[in-house]
CSV table of C-alpha atoms in Angstrom, one decimal:
chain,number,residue,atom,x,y,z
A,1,UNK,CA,15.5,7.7,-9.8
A,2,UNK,CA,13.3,5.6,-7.7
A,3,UNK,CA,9.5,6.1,-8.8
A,4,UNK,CA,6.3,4.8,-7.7
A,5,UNK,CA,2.6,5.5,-9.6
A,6,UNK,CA,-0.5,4.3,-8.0
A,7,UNK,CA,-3.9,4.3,-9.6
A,8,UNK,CA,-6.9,2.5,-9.1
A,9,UNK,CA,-9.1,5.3,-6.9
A,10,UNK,CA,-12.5,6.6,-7.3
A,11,UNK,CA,-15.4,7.2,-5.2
A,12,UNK,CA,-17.7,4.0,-3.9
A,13,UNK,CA,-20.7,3.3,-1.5
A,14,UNK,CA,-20.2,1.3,1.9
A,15,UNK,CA,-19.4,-2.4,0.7
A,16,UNK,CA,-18.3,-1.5,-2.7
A,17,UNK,CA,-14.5,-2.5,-3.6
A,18,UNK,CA,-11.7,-1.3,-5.7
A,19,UNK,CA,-8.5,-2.4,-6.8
A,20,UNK,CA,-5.3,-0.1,-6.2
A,21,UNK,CA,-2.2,-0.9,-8.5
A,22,UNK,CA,1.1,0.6,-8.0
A,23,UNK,CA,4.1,0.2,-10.6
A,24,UNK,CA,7.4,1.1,-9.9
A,25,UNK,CA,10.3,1.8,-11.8
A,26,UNK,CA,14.0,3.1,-11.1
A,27,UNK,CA,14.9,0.4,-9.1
A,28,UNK,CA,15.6,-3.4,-8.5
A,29,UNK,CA,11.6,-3.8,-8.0
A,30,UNK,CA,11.9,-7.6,-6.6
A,31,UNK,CA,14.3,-6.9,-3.7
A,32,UNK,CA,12.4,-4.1,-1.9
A,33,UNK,CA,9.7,-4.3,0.6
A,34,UNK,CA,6.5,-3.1,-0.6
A,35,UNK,CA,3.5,-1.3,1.6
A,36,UNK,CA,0.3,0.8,1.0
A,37,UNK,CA,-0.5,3.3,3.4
A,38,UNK,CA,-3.3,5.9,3.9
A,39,UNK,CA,-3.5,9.2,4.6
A,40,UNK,CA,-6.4,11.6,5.9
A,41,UNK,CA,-6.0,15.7,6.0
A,42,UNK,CA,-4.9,16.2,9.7
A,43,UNK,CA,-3.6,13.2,10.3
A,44,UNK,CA,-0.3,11.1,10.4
A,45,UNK,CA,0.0,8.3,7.6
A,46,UNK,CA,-0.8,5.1,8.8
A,47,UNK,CA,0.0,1.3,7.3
A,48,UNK,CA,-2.2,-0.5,5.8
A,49,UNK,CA,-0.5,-3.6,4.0
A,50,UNK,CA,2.8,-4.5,3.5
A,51,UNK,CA,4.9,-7.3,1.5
A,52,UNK,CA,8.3,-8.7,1.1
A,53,UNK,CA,10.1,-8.7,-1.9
A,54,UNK,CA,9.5,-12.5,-2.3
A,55,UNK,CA,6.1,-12.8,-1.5
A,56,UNK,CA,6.4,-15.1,1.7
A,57,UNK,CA,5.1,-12.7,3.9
A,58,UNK,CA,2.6,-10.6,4.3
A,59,UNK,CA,0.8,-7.9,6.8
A,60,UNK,CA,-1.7,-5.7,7.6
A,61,UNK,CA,-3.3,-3.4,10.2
A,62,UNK,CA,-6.3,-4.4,12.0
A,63,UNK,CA,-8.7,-2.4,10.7
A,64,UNK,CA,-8.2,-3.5,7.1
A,65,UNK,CA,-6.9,-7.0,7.7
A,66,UNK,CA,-9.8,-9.8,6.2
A,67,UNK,CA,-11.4,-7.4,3.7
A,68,UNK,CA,-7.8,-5.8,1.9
A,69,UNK,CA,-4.8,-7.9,0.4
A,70,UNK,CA,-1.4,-7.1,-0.9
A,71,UNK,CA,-0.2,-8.9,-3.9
A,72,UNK,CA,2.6,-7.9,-6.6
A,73,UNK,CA,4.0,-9.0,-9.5
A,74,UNK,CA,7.5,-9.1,-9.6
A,75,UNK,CA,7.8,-9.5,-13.2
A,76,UNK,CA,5.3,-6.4,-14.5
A,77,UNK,CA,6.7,-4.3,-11.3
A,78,UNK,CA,3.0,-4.3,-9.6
A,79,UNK,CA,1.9,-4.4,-6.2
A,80,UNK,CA,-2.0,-4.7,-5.9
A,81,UNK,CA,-4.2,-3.4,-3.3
A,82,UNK,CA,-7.5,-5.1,-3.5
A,83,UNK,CA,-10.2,-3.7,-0.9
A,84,UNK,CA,-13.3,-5.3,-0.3
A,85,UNK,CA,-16.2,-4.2,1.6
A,86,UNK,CA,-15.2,-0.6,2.0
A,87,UNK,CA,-16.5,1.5,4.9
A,88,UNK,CA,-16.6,5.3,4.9
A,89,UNK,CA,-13.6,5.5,7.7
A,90,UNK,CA,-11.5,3.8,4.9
A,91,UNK,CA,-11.7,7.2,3.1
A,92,UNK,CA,-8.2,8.0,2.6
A,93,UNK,CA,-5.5,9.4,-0.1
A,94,UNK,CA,-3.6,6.1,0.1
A,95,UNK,CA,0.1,5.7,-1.2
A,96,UNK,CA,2.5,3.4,-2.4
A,97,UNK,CA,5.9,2.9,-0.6
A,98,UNK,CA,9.1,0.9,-1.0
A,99,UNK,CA,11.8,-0.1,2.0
A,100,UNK,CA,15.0,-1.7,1.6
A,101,UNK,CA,15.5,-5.3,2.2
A,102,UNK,CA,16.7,-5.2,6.1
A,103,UNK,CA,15.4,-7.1,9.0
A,104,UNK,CA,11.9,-7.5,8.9
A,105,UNK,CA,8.7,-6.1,7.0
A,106,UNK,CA,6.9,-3.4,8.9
A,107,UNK,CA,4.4,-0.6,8.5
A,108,UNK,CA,6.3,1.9,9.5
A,109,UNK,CA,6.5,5.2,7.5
A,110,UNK,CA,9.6,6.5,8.4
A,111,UNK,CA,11.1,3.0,7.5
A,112,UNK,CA,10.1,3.6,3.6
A,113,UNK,CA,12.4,6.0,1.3
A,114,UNK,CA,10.6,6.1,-1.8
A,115,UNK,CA,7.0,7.1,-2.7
A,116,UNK,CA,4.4,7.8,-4.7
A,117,UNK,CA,2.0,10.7,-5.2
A,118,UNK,CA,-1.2,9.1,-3.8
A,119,UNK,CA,-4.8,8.4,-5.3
A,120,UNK,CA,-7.6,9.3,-3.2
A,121,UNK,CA,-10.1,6.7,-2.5
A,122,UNK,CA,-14.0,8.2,-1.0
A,123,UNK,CA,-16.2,5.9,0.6
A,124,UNK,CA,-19.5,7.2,1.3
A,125,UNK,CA,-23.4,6.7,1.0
């Protein structure tokens, strides 16, 4: 079976950076879509950066998008998360997630069918 282990989490003050690594295993790694997302209690899981399997294309949302980016590694089965200049709203449990190749890339959760447990990132002063 499909799984997914992030790591890479920790606690930081405003304008501090870490570096999220997922690696997956169970599957073809280099034709799935691969996304982070993020997760605070209360709230629905929202996208933060996706990729495509062939690394031609990638997205994010607005709030991250010019301080996060989304690499992988095909070859080591690794996407990277890298997150610069955190702010305290960027406190999150974030997650890794993998989508079949269809159409297009997209941050949409209920697109993605395999995931991983999470690892909690805290951002504050």
């Amino acid at each position: 079976q499909v799984q997914l282990v992030e790591s890479g989490g920790g606690s930081v003050q405003p304008g501090g950076s870490l570096r999220l690594s997922c690696v997956g295993s169970g599957s073809n790694f280099s034709k799935y879509y691969m996304a982070w997302f993020r997760q605070v209690p209360g709230e629905e899981r929202k996208g933060v950066a996706g990729i495509t399997p062939g690394d031609d294309t990638m997205m994010s949302s607005d709030t991250v998008r010019g301080r996060f980016t989304i690499s992988r590694d095909n070859a080591k089965n690794v996407v990277i998360l890298k997150m610069n200049n955190l702010q305290p709203e960027d406190t999150a449990n974030y997650y890794c997630a993998e989508k079949e190749w269809d159409d297009r890339l997209t941050l949409h959760a209920t697109e993605y069918t395999a995931w991983g447990r999470g690892t909690q990132v805290n951002v504050s002063s």
